[in-house]
CSV table of C-alpha atoms in Angstrom, one decimal:
chain,number,residue,atom,x,y,z
T,1,MET,CA,0.1,-0.3,0.1
T,2,ILE,CA,2.6,2.1,0.9
T,3,TYR,CA,6.3,2.1,-0.9
T,4,VAL,CA,9.1,4.0,0.1
T,5,LYS,CA,12.2,3.8,-2.0
T,6,ASP,CA,15.3,4.8,-0.9
T,7,LEU,CA,14.1,8.0,1.2
T,8,HIS,CA,16.6,10.8,2.2
T,9,LYS,CA,16.0,13.5,4.3
T,10,SER,CA,18.3,16.6,5.7
T,11,PHE,CA,17.8,19.4,8.0
T,12,GLY,CA,20.7,21.8,6.7
T,13,LYS,CA,23.5,19.7,7.6
T,14,LEU,CA,22.2,17.1,9.0
T,15,GLU,CA,21.2,14.2,7.5
T,16,VAL,CA,18.4,12.5,9.4
T,17,LEU,CA,17.4,9.8,7.0
T,18,ARG,CA,20.0,8.2,4.8
T,19,GLY,CA,18.1,5.8,2.5
T,20,VAL,CA,15.2,4.2,3.7
T,21,SER,CA,13.2,1.8,1.6
T,22,GLU,CA,10.0,-0.2,2.8
T,23,HIS,CA,6.8,-1.4,1.9
T,24,ILE,CA,3.9,-1.3,4.4
T,25,GLU,CA,0.9,-3.5,3.2
T,26,GLN,CA,-2.7,-3.3,3.7
T,27,GLY,CA,-3.9,-4.2,6.8
T,28,GLU,CA,-0.7,-4.5,8.9
T,29,CYS,CA,0.6,-2.8,12.0
T,30,VAL,CA,4.2,-1.8,11.5
T,31,VAL,CA,5.6,-0.7,14.6
T,32,VAL,CA,9.0,1.5,14.4
T,33,ILE,CA,11.3,1.6,17.3
T,34,GLY,CA,14.6,2.9,17.9
T,35,PRO,CA,16.7,5.0,19.8
T,36,SER,CA,15.8,9.0,20.2
T,37,GLY,CA,17.4,10.5,17.2
T,38,SER,CA,17.3,7.8,15.0
T,39,GLY,CA,14.9,9.2,12.5
T,40,LYS,CA,11.9,7.3,13.4
T,41,SER,CA,9.5,10.2,13.7
T,42,THR,CA,11.1,12.0,10.4
T,43,PHE,CA,10.3,8.9,8.4
T,44,LEU,CA,6.7,8.8,9.9
T,45,ARG,CA,6.2,12.6,9.1
T,46,CYS,CA,7.6,12.2,5.6
T,47,LEU,CA,5.2,9.7,4.7
T,48,ASN,CA,2.6,12.1,4.8
T,49,LEU,CA,4.9,14.9,3.8
T,50,LEU,CA,4.7,17.0,7.1
T,51,GLU,CA,8.5,17.0,6.1
T,52,THR,CA,9.5,17.2,2.5
T,53,PRO,CA,11.8,14.5,1.8
T,54,THR,CA,15.3,15.5,0.0
T,55,SER,CA,15.3,12.6,-2.2
T,56,GLY,CA,13.8,9.5,-2.8
T,57,GLU,CA,10.1,8.6,-3.6
T,58,ILE,CA,6.9,7.5,-1.5
T,59,LEU,CA,4.2,5.7,-3.6
T,60,PHE,CA,0.9,5.7,-1.6
T,61,ASP,CA,-2.0,3.6,-3.4
T,62,GLY,CA,0.0,4.1,-6.9
T,63,VAL,CA,0.4,7.4,-6.5
T,64,SER,CA,3.9,9.4,-5.8
T,65,MET,CA,3.3,11.7,-2.9
T,66,THR,CA,6.5,13.4,-3.9
T,67,ASP,CA,5.3,14.4,-7.3
T,68,PRO,CA,4.7,18.2,-7.4
T,69,LYS,CA,1.6,17.3,-9.5
T,70,THR,CA,-0.1,15.1,-6.8
T,71,ASP,CA,-3.0,16.7,-5.1
T,72,ILE,CA,-1.6,16.1,-1.2
T,73,ASN,CA,-4.5,17.2,0.5
T,74,LYS,CA,-6.6,14.5,-1.3
T,75,MET,CA,-3.9,12.0,-0.5
T,76,ARG,CA,-3.7,13.3,3.1
T,77,GLN,CA,-7.3,12.6,3.4
T,78,LYS,CA,-6.8,9.0,3.4
T,79,MET,CA,-3.5,8.8,5.4
T,80,GLY,CA,-4.7,10.0,9.2
T,81,MET,CA,-2.1,11.0,11.8
T,82,VAL,CA,-1.7,11.1,15.5
T,83,PHE,CA,0.8,13.4,17.3
T,84,GLN,CA,2.6,12.9,20.5
T,85,HIS,CA,1.0,16.3,21.5
T,86,PHE,CA,-2.7,15.3,20.4
T,87,ASN,CA,-2.6,18.6,18.8
T,88,LEU,CA,-6.5,18.8,19.2
T,89,PHE,CA,-8.1,22.3,18.0
T,90,PRO,CA,-8.7,24.0,21.6
T,91,ASN,CA,-10.9,26.6,20.1
T,92,MET,CA,-13.3,24.3,19.3
T,93,THR,CA,-15.7,21.3,21.0
T,94,ILE,CA,-14.6,18.1,20.6
T,95,LEU,CA,-17.7,17.3,18.4
T,96,LYS,CA,-16.3,20.3,16.1
T,97,ASN,CA,-12.8,18.9,16.4
T,98,ILE,CA,-14.1,15.6,14.7
T,99,THR,CA,-16.4,17.0,12.2
T,100,LEU,CA,-14.5,19.8,10.9
T,101,ALA,CA,-12.3,17.8,8.4
T,102,PRO,CA,-14.9,15.3,6.9
T,103,VAL,CA,-17.1,18.3,6.4
T,104,ARG,CA,-15.1,20.8,5.1
T,105,THR,CA,-13.4,18.2,2.5
T,106,LYS,CA,-17.0,17.5,1.3
T,107,LEU,CA,-16.5,13.6,2.6
T,108,MET,CA,-19.7,14.0,4.9
T,109,SER,CA,-22.7,16.1,5.2
T,110,GLU,CA,-22.9,18.2,8.5
T,111,ALA,CA,-25.4,15.7,10.0
T,112,GLU,CA,-23.5,12.8,8.8
T,113,ALA,CA,-20.3,13.9,10.3
T,114,LYS,CA,-22.2,14.1,13.7
T,115,GLN,CA,-23.5,10.8,13.8
T,116,GLU,CA,-20.4,9.5,12.5
T,117,ALA,CA,-18.5,11.4,15.3
T,118,MET,CA,-21.3,10.0,17.7
T,119,THR,CA,-20.4,6.8,16.4
T,120,LEU,CA,-17.0,6.9,17.2
T,121,LEU,CA,-16.9,8.7,20.4
T,122,GLU,CA,-19.1,5.8,22.1
T,123,ARG,CA,-16.5,3.2,20.8
T,124,VAL,CA,-13.9,5.2,22.8
T,125,GLY,CA,-16.2,5.6,25.7
T,126,LEU,CA,-16.4,9.5,25.4
T,127,ALA,CA,-19.6,10.3,23.8
T,128,ASP,CA,-20.4,12.4,27.0
T,129,LYS,CA,-17.4,14.9,26.1
T,130,ALA,CA,-18.8,15.9,22.8
T,131,ASN,CA,-19.6,19.4,23.9
T,132,ALA,CA,-16.7,19.6,26.0
T,133,TYR,CA,-13.4,21.6,24.8
T,134,PRO,CA,-9.9,19.8,25.0
T,135,ALA,CA,-8.6,21.7,27.7
T,136,GLN,CA,-11.5,20.1,29.8
T,137,LEU,CA,-9.9,16.8,29.3
T,138,SER,CA,-7.3,14.6,30.6
T,139,GLY,CA,-4.3,13.6,28.4
T,140,GLY,CA,-5.5,10.1,27.7
T,141,GLN,CA,-9.1,11.5,27.0
T,142,LYS,CA,-7.5,14.0,24.4
T,143,GLN,CA,-5.5,11.3,22.7
T,144,ARG,CA,-8.5,8.9,22.5
T,145,ILE,CA,-10.4,12.2,20.6
T,146,ALA,CA,-7.4,12.4,18.2
T,147,ILE,CA,-7.8,8.9,17.4
T,148,VAL,CA,-11.3,9.4,16.9
T,149,ARG,CA,-10.7,12.8,15.1
T,150,SER,CA,-8.5,10.6,12.4
T,151,LEU,CA,-10.9,7.9,12.3
T,152,ALA,CA,-13.8,10.1,11.3
T,153,MET,CA,-12.1,10.6,8.0
T,154,HIS,CA,-12.1,7.0,7.5
T,155,PRO,CA,-8.4,6.6,6.4
T,156,GLU,CA,-6.7,3.6,4.5
T,157,VAL,CA,-4.0,4.0,7.3
T,158,ILE,CA,-3.2,5.9,10.3
T,159,LEU,CA,0.5,7.2,11.3
T,160,PHE,CA,1.0,7.0,15.2
T,161,ASP,CA,3.8,9.5,16.1
T,162,GLU,CA,4.7,8.3,19.9
T,163,PRO,CA,1.0,8.5,20.8
T,164,THR,CA,1.5,7.7,24.4
T,165,SER,CA,4.7,9.7,25.1
T,166,ALA,CA,3.4,12.6,26.5
T,167,LEU,CA,0.8,10.8,28.9
T,168,ASP,CA,0.8,10.3,32.6
T,169,PRO,CA,1.8,6.6,33.1
T,170,GLU,CA,-1.5,5.5,34.1
T,171,MET,CA,-3.2,6.8,30.9
T,172,VAL,CA,-1.1,5.0,28.6
T,173,GLY,CA,-3.2,1.9,29.1
T,174,GLU,CA,-6.4,3.5,27.7
T,175,VAL,CA,-4.9,4.7,24.5
T,176,LEU,CA,-3.2,1.6,23.8
T,177,ASP,CA,-6.5,-0.4,24.1
T,178,VAL,CA,-7.9,1.9,21.5
T,179,MET,CA,-4.8,1.5,19.2
T,180,ARG,CA,-5.2,-2.3,19.9
T,181,LYS,CA,-8.7,-3.0,19.0
T,182,LEU,CA,-7.9,-0.9,15.8
T,183,ALA,CA,-5.3,-3.1,15.1
T,184,GLU,CA,-7.6,-6.1,15.5
T,185,ASP,CA,-10.2,-4.6,13.0
T,186,GLY,CA,-7.7,-4.6,10.4
T,187,LEU,CA,-6.6,-1.3,10.1
T,188,THR,CA,-3.3,-0.5,8.4
T,189,MET,CA,-1.1,1.3,11.1
T,190,VAL,CA,2.3,2.7,11.2
T,191,VAL,CA,3.6,3.3,14.8
T,192,VAL,CA,6.4,5.1,16.3
T,193,THR,CA,6.5,4.0,20.2
T,194,HIS,CA,8.6,3.4,23.0
T,195,GLU,CA,6.2,0.8,24.4
T,196,MET,CA,8.0,-2.3,23.7
T,197,GLY,CA,4.7,-4.4,25.4
T,198,PHE,CA,2.4,-2.8,22.8
T,199,ALA,CA,5.2,-3.4,19.9
T,200,ARG,CA,5.8,-7.2,20.8
T,201,GLU,CA,1.4,-7.9,21.5
T,202,VAL,CA,0.1,-6.1,18.7
T,203,GLY,CA,2.7,-5.3,16.0
T,204,ASP,CA,2.9,-7.3,13.0
T,205,ARG,CA,6.2,-6.3,11.9
T,206,ILE,CA,8.9,-4.3,13.9
T,207,LEU,CA,11.3,-1.9,12.2
T,208,PHE,CA,14.4,-1.1,14.3
T,209,MET,CA,15.8,2.3,13.1
T,210,GLU,CA,19.4,3.9,14.2
T,211,ASP,CA,21.2,6.5,12.4
T,212,GLY,CA,18.6,7.1,9.9
T,213,VAL,CA,18.6,3.7,8.5
T,214,ILE,CA,16.4,0.8,9.1
T,215,VAL,CA,18.6,-1.5,10.9
T,216,GLU,CA,16.6,-4.7,11.6
T,217,GLU,CA,13.3,-5.9,10.4
T,218,ASN,CA,11.8,-8.7,12.2
T,219,THR,CA,8.6,-10.3,13.4
T,220,PRO,CA,8.2,-9.3,17.3
T,221,ALA,CA,8.2,-12.5,18.6
T,222,GLU,CA,12.1,-12.9,17.0
T,223,PHE,CA,12.7,-9.5,17.4
T,224,PHE,CA,12.4,-9.5,21.2
T,225,ALA,CA,13.6,-13.0,21.6
T,226,ALA,CA,16.7,-13.2,19.2
T,227,PRO,CA,17.3,-9.7,17.6
T,228,GLN,CA,19.9,-10.6,14.6
T,229,SER,CA,21.8,-7.2,14.7
T,230,GLU,CA,24.3,-6.3,17.3
T,231,ARG,CA,22.5,-2.8,17.5
T,232,ALA,CA,19.5,-3.9,18.0
T,233,ARG,CA,20.5,-6.3,20.9
T,234,SER,CA,22.2,-3.4,22.5
T,235,PHE,CA,19.2,-0.8,22.2
T,236,LEU,CA,16.8,-3.6,23.8
T,237,ALA,CA,18.8,-4.2,26.6
T,238,LYS,CA,19.0,-0.8,27.9
T,239,VAL,CA,14.9,-0.2,27.4
T,240,LEU,CA,13.8,-4.0,28.7
M,1,MET,CA,-27.6,83.6,30.1
M,2,GLU,CA,-28.3,87.0,31.8
M,3,LEU,CA,-25.7,85.9,34.4
M,4,TYR,CA,-23.2,84.9,31.7
M,5,THR,CA,-23.3,88.6,30.0
M,6,THR,CA,-23.0,90.1,33.4
M,7,TRP,CA,-20.1,88.4,34.8
M,8,LYS,CA,-18.5,88.4,31.3
M,9,ALA,CA,-18.8,92.0,31.6
M,10,LEU,CA,-17.2,92.3,34.8
M,11,ILE,CA,-14.1,90.0,33.4
M,12,THR,CA,-13.6,92.2,30.4
M,13,ALA,CA,-14.0,95.3,32.8
M,14,GLY,CA,-10.9,93.6,34.7
M,15,ASP,CA,-13.4,93.7,37.8
M,16,PRO,CA,-12.7,91.2,40.3
M,17,VAL,CA,-14.6,88.0,40.1
M,18,THR,CA,-14.9,85.1,42.0
M,19,ALA,CA,-13.5,81.5,40.5
M,20,TRP,CA,-16.8,80.3,40.3
M,21,GLN,CA,-18.0,83.0,38.3
M,22,LYS,CA,-14.8,82.7,35.9
M,23,PHE,CA,-15.3,78.8,35.8
M,24,TYR,CA,-19.0,79.4,34.7
M,25,VAL,CA,-18.3,82.1,32.2
M,26,TYR,CA,-15.5,80.1,30.3
M,27,PHE,CA,-17.5,76.7,30.5
M,28,TYR,CA,-20.7,78.6,29.0
M,29,GLN,CA,-18.7,80.3,26.4
M,30,ALA,CA,-16.8,76.9,25.6
M,31,PHE,CA,-19.7,74.8,25.2
M,32,VAL,CA,-23.1,76.5,25.4
M,33,GLU,CA,-23.0,79.8,23.9
M,34,ALA,CA,-23.7,79.7,20.3
M,35,ASP,CA,-24.6,76.1,20.8
M,36,ARG,CA,-21.1,75.2,20.6
M,37,TRP,CA,-21.8,71.7,22.0
M,38,LYS,CA,-23.4,71.0,18.6
M,39,GLN,CA,-19.8,71.3,17.0
M,40,TYR,CA,-18.0,69.2,19.5
M,41,ILE,CA,-21.0,66.5,19.1
M,42,GLU,CA,-20.7,66.9,15.1
M,43,GLY,CA,-17.0,66.5,15.9
M,44,VAL,CA,-17.4,63.2,18.0
M,45,GLY,CA,-19.7,62.1,14.9
M,46,ARG,CA,-16.8,62.5,12.7
M,47,THR,CA,-14.1,61.0,14.9
M,48,LEU,CA,-16.4,57.8,15.1
M,49,TYR,CA,-16.9,57.7,11.5
M,50,VAL,CA,-13.4,58.0,10.3
M,51,THR,CA,-12.1,55.6,13.1
M,52,ALA,CA,-14.6,53.0,12.0
M,53,LEU,CA,-13.8,53.3,8.3
M,54,ALA,CA,-9.9,53.3,9.2
M,55,LEU,CA,-10.4,50.5,11.4
M,56,ILE,CA,-12.1,48.5,8.9
M,57,LEU,CA,-9.5,49.0,6.0
M,58,GLY,CA,-6.6,48.7,8.6
M,59,VAL,CA,-8.2,45.1,9.6
M,60,ILE,CA,-8.8,44.4,5.8
M,61,LEU,CA,-5.2,45.4,4.9
M,62,GLY,CA,-3.6,44.0,8.0
M,63,VAL,CA,-5.1,40.6,7.6
M,64,LEU,CA,-4.2,40.4,4.1
M,65,VAL,CA,-0.6,41.4,4.5
M,66,ALA,CA,-0.3,39.0,7.6
M,67,VAL,CA,-1.9,36.1,6.1
M,68,VAL,CA,0.2,36.6,2.6
M,69,ARG,CA,3.4,37.0,4.3
M,70,THR,CA,3.2,34.1,6.6
M,71,ALA,CA,1.9,31.9,3.8
M,72,HIS,CA,4.9,33.0,1.8
M,73,ASP,CA,7.0,32.0,4.5
M,74,GLN,CA,5.4,28.7,5.0
M,75,GLN,CA,5.7,27.4,1.6
M,76,ARG,CA,7.3,23.9,1.2
M,77,PRO,CA,10.7,23.7,-0.4
M,78,GLY,CA,10.3,23.2,-4.1
M,79,HIS,CA,6.8,24.4,-4.0
M,80,ARG,CA,7.2,28.1,-4.2
M,81,ASN,CA,4.8,30.3,-5.8
M,82,PRO,CA,5.9,33.4,-7.8
M,83,ILE,CA,2.4,35.2,-7.4
M,84,LEU,CA,3.0,34.7,-3.5
M,85,GLY,CA,6.6,35.7,-4.1
M,86,VAL,CA,5.9,39.3,-5.8
M,87,LEU,CA,2.8,40.0,-3.3
M,88,ASN,CA,5.1,39.4,-0.4
M,89,LEU,CA,7.6,41.4,-1.6
M,90,ILE,CA,4.9,44.3,-2.4
M,91,PHE,CA,3.8,43.9,1.4
M,92,LYS,CA,7.2,44.2,2.8
M,93,VAL,CA,7.8,47.4,0.9
M,94,TYR,CA,4.5,48.6,2.3
M,95,VAL,CA,5.0,47.7,5.9
M,96,THR,CA,8.6,49.5,5.8
M,97,VAL,CA,7.5,52.7,4.1
M,98,ILE,CA,4.3,53.0,6.4
M,99,ARG,CA,6.3,52.1,9.7
M,100,GLY,CA,9.4,54.1,8.8
M,101,THR,CA,7.7,57.6,8.1
M,102,PRO,CA,5.7,59.7,10.3
M,103,MET,CA,1.8,59.6,10.7
M,104,MET,CA,1.8,63.4,10.3
M,105,VAL,CA,4.1,63.5,7.0
M,106,GLN,CA,1.9,60.6,5.5
M,107,LEU,CA,-1.1,62.8,6.3
M,108,LEU,CA,0.5,65.8,5.1
M,109,ILE,CA,1.5,64.3,1.8
M,110,MET,CA,-2.1,62.1,1.2
M,111,GLY,CA,-3.8,65.4,2.0
M,112,PHE,CA,-1.8,67.8,0.0
M,113,VAL,CA,0.1,65.7,-2.7
M,114,ILE,CA,-1.5,62.9,-3.7
M,115,PHE,CA,-5.4,63.8,-2.9
M,116,SER,CA,-4.7,67.6,-3.4
M,117,SER,CA,-7.5,68.4,-5.4
M,118,SER,CA,-10.1,66.3,-3.2
M,119,LYS,CA,-12.3,68.4,-0.8
M,120,ASN,CA,-13.6,65.0,1.0
M,121,PHE,CA,-10.9,65.7,4.0
M,122,ALA,CA,-12.3,63.5,6.4
M,123,LEU,CA,-12.0,60.5,3.7
M,124,VAL,CA,-8.8,61.1,2.6
M,125,GLY,CA,-7.9,61.1,6.3
M,126,ALA,CA,-9.7,58.0,6.9
M,127,LEU,CA,-7.8,56.2,4.1
M,128,THR,CA,-4.3,57.5,5.4
M,129,LEU,CA,-5.0,56.2,8.7
M,130,GLY,CA,-6.4,53.0,7.3
M,131,ILE,CA,-3.4,52.3,5.5
M,132,ASN,CA,-1.0,53.1,8.3
M,133,SER,CA,-3.0,51.3,11.0
M,134,GLY,CA,-2.8,48.2,8.2
M,135,ALA,CA,1.0,48.0,8.5
M,136,TYR,CA,1.0,47.9,12.3
M,137,GLN,CA,-1.9,45.2,12.3
M,138,ALA,CA,-0.1,43.3,9.9
M,139,GLU,CA,2.9,42.7,12.1
M,140,ILE,CA,0.7,42.4,15.2
M,141,ILE,CA,-1.6,39.7,13.2
M,142,ARG,CA,1.6,38.0,11.7
M,143,GLY,CA,3.0,37.4,15.2
M,144,GLY,CA,-0.2,36.1,16.5
M,145,LEU,CA,0.0,33.7,13.5
M,146,MET,CA,3.1,32.4,14.1
M,147,ALA,CA,2.8,32.0,17.8
M,148,VAL,CA,0.0,29.3,17.4
M,149,ASP,CA,1.7,26.0,17.7
M,150,ALA,CA,2.9,24.4,14.8
M,151,GLY,CA,1.8,21.1,15.8
M,152,GLN,CA,-2.1,22.7,15.4
M,153,ASN,CA,-0.9,23.7,11.4
M,154,GLU,CA,0.1,20.0,10.9
M,155,ALA,CA,-3.1,18.5,12.8
M,156,GLY,CA,-5.1,20.5,10.4
M,157,ARG,CA,-3.2,19.7,7.1
M,158,SER,CA,-2.6,15.9,7.9
M,159,LEU,CA,-6.4,15.7,8.1
M,160,GLY,CA,-6.5,16.8,4.6
M,161,LEU,CA,-7.8,20.2,5.2
M,162,THR,CA,-6.5,22.8,2.6
M,163,TYR,CA,-3.9,25.6,3.9
M,164,VAL,CA,-6.9,28.3,3.7
M,165,ASP,CA,-9.2,25.9,5.6
M,166,THR,CA,-6.5,25.3,8.4
M,167,MET,CA,-5.9,29.2,8.6
M,168,ARG,CA,-9.7,30.0,8.5
M,169,PHE,CA,-11.2,27.5,11.0
M,170,ILE,CA,-7.7,26.5,13.5
M,171,ILE,CA,-5.0,28.9,13.2
M,172,ILE,CA,-6.8,32.4,12.6
M,173,PRO,CA,-9.0,32.1,15.6
M,174,GLN,CA,-6.6,31.0,18.2
M,175,ALA,CA,-4.3,33.9,16.7
M,176,VAL,CA,-6.8,36.4,17.1
M,177,LYS,CA,-7.5,35.5,20.9
M,178,ALA,CA,-4.0,36.1,21.5
M,179,ILE,CA,-3.4,39.2,20.1
M,180,LEU,CA,-6.9,40.7,21.1
M,181,PRO,CA,-5.2,42.9,23.6
M,182,ALA,CA,-2.1,44.0,21.5
M,183,LEU,CA,-4.9,44.7,18.7
M,184,GLY,CA,-7.0,46.8,21.1
M,185,ASN,CA,-4.1,49.0,21.8
M,186,GLU,CA,-3.7,49.4,17.8
M,187,PHE,CA,-7.2,50.4,17.8
M,188,ILE,CA,-7.4,52.9,20.7
M,189,VAL,CA,-3.9,54.6,18.5
M,190,LEU,CA,-5.9,54.8,15.5
M,191,LEU,CA,-9.0,56.6,17.8
M,192,LYS,CA,-7.0,59.0,19.0
M,193,ASP,CA,-5.0,59.5,15.8
M,194,THR,CA,-8.0,60.7,14.3
M,195,SER,CA,-7.2,63.9,15.6
M,196,LEU,CA,-4.1,64.4,13.3
M,197,ILE,CA,-6.7,64.9,10.3
M,198,SER,CA,-7.5,67.9,11.3
M,199,VAL,CA,-4.1,69.4,9.6
M,200,ILE,CA,-5.6,68.5,6.5
M,201,GLY,CA,-8.8,69.9,7.7
M,202,GLY,CA,-10.9,67.0,8.5
M,203,LYS,CA,-13.6,68.3,10.7
M,204,GLU,CA,-13.4,65.9,13.7
M,205,LEU,CA,-13.3,66.3,17.2
M,206,LEU,CA,-9.9,68.3,17.8
M,207,TYR,CA,-11.1,70.6,14.6
M,208,ALA,CA,-14.4,71.7,16.4
M,209,ALA,CA,-12.6,72.5,19.9
M,210,ARG,CA,-9.8,74.5,17.7
M,211,ALA,CA,-12.6,76.3,15.8
M,212,VAL,CA,-13.9,76.9,19.4
M,213,VAL,CA,-10.5,78.6,20.7
M,214,SER,CA,-10.2,80.9,17.6
M,215,ARG,CA,-13.7,82.2,18.3
M,216,THR,CA,-13.3,82.8,21.9
M,217,TYR,CA,-9.5,83.2,22.5
M,218,GLU,CA,-9.7,80.7,25.4
M,219,ALA,CA,-8.3,77.3,25.4
M,220,MET,CA,-8.6,75.6,28.7
M,221,PHE,CA,-12.1,74.1,28.3
M,222,PRO,CA,-12.2,73.3,24.6
M,223,PHE,CA,-8.9,71.3,24.8
M,224,LEU,CA,-10.0,69.8,28.3
M,225,GLY,CA,-13.3,68.9,27.4
M,226,THR,CA,-11.9,67.5,24.1
M,227,ALA,CA,-9.6,65.3,26.4
M,228,VAL,CA,-12.7,64.1,28.6
M,229,ILE,CA,-14.5,63.0,25.5
M,230,TYR,CA,-11.7,60.8,24.1
M,231,LEU,CA,-10.9,59.4,27.4
M,232,VAL,CA,-14.4,58.4,27.5
M,233,LEU,CA,-14.4,57.3,24.1
M,234,VAL,CA,-11.8,55.3,24.9
M,235,MET,CA,-13.5,53.8,28.1
M,236,LEU,CA,-16.0,52.7,25.9
M,237,PHE,CA,-14.0,51.1,23.6
M,238,THR,CA,-12.0,49.2,26.0
M,239,TRP,CA,-15.1,47.8,27.8
M,240,LEU,CA,-16.6,46.5,24.7
M,241,LEU,CA,-13.3,45.0,23.6
M,242,GLY,CA,-13.4,43.5,27.5
M,243,ILE,CA,-16.5,41.8,26.4
M,244,PHE,CA,-15.4,40.6,23.3
M,245,GLU,CA,-12.3,39.3,24.9
M,246,ARG,CA,-14.5,37.3,27.5
M,247,ARG,CA,-16.5,35.7,24.6
M,248,MET,CA,-13.3,34.5,23.1
M,249,ARG,CA,-12.2,32.8,26.0
M,250,ALA,CA,-15.3,30.3,25.9
M,251,SER,CA,-12.8,27.6,25.2
M,252,ASP,CA,-10.7,28.1,28.2
M,253,LEU,CA,-13.0,26.7,31.0
M,254,ARG,CA,-12.1,23.9,32.8
């Protein structure tokens, strides 16, 4: 579904990605792990062009994301993103946060979007917060809303950029539960995370990144039991 | 009326009068005699009219310049829009020239050079003030737009919203809330700066006061009265802004 070919990204002199090639298939949950500064987030943000790659190509549903002629807004509608800091819109109610994009992109009518939003809010157990403002919610609630906001666009894939890193420990579980359910429902997901438990249980595939390249690609079972690369071994020794 | 005439005669003759009598005479002369209060009311009306026109023009210019300049700076590398580049350059020159020259000089140039044949002084004044205020507002608004967390823009765009929609529904509302105090300040400056258009013949409040002074040769009450009227206007304005600000803060409830 997403083909990445020899992706490079530099910020000034700093080369963050130095040739990443990857294929993400329909319905799989790919977990990207690695030490900080390894380029995981940059890789994720290049996928929906929040960062413009320096070179390389990204094909999403057969369309080149990096081609200047591509309607990037149309492509992004099919590619949701969940951020570390939630990035809910503080000036709108929860309901408006969720319905804004589907209505403005003419994906749904106002009424349809509302109904869809309520159904999704019901699913994450936050229907009673529909008319609250983001400032009134806890971190875990905000992140669940952010996931719902993404889902409301009916994306083909959702990118998760360290979705639990900014949360208090007791709120991590509720967000991971929602993500686990999405993975079970067969949503294509690319998850950058430090939650090794989640990676092991939910991931279909682990990408271990370091210094801007994918060092190891493995199934979770094998990766955590017997990593092939020395660097993955020393990383796991530190985090587990 | 009779009191005024008799006491005025005393003062002109140089006879001793009480402070109260003096106060009464000069006050009467400044505001009541020959229905002079009507001139002040007319002046206030003209002041408010010029302020409103300049405010509308200033806000339109300010938002336009700020949005174009921010959009220009936020373009993705390799997606540079040449039209945006040209507009950005023009607006940069505009802001530099307007902020780099005194308001009074701008008024004199507009009134006596560019529109020297126009008799509609108030309109020329409003135009000048609006253009002037727009440059300052542009920088205030631009600051507000840049101060909104970059994550907000990313969230909007990652949902597939266009740049314009993201600006309109997400960034600008948050920026406006943040810059309202600074913008209020600018509006107050604008209201008071309308007094400058009297130099090109705009018949606003200060013009009315000066007309009275040149009639009566007494400066104190007309000018003090003008100061009080401006103060009241500004306080009213501040009060209205306060109401608006409270409404904008609805989403801060916890």
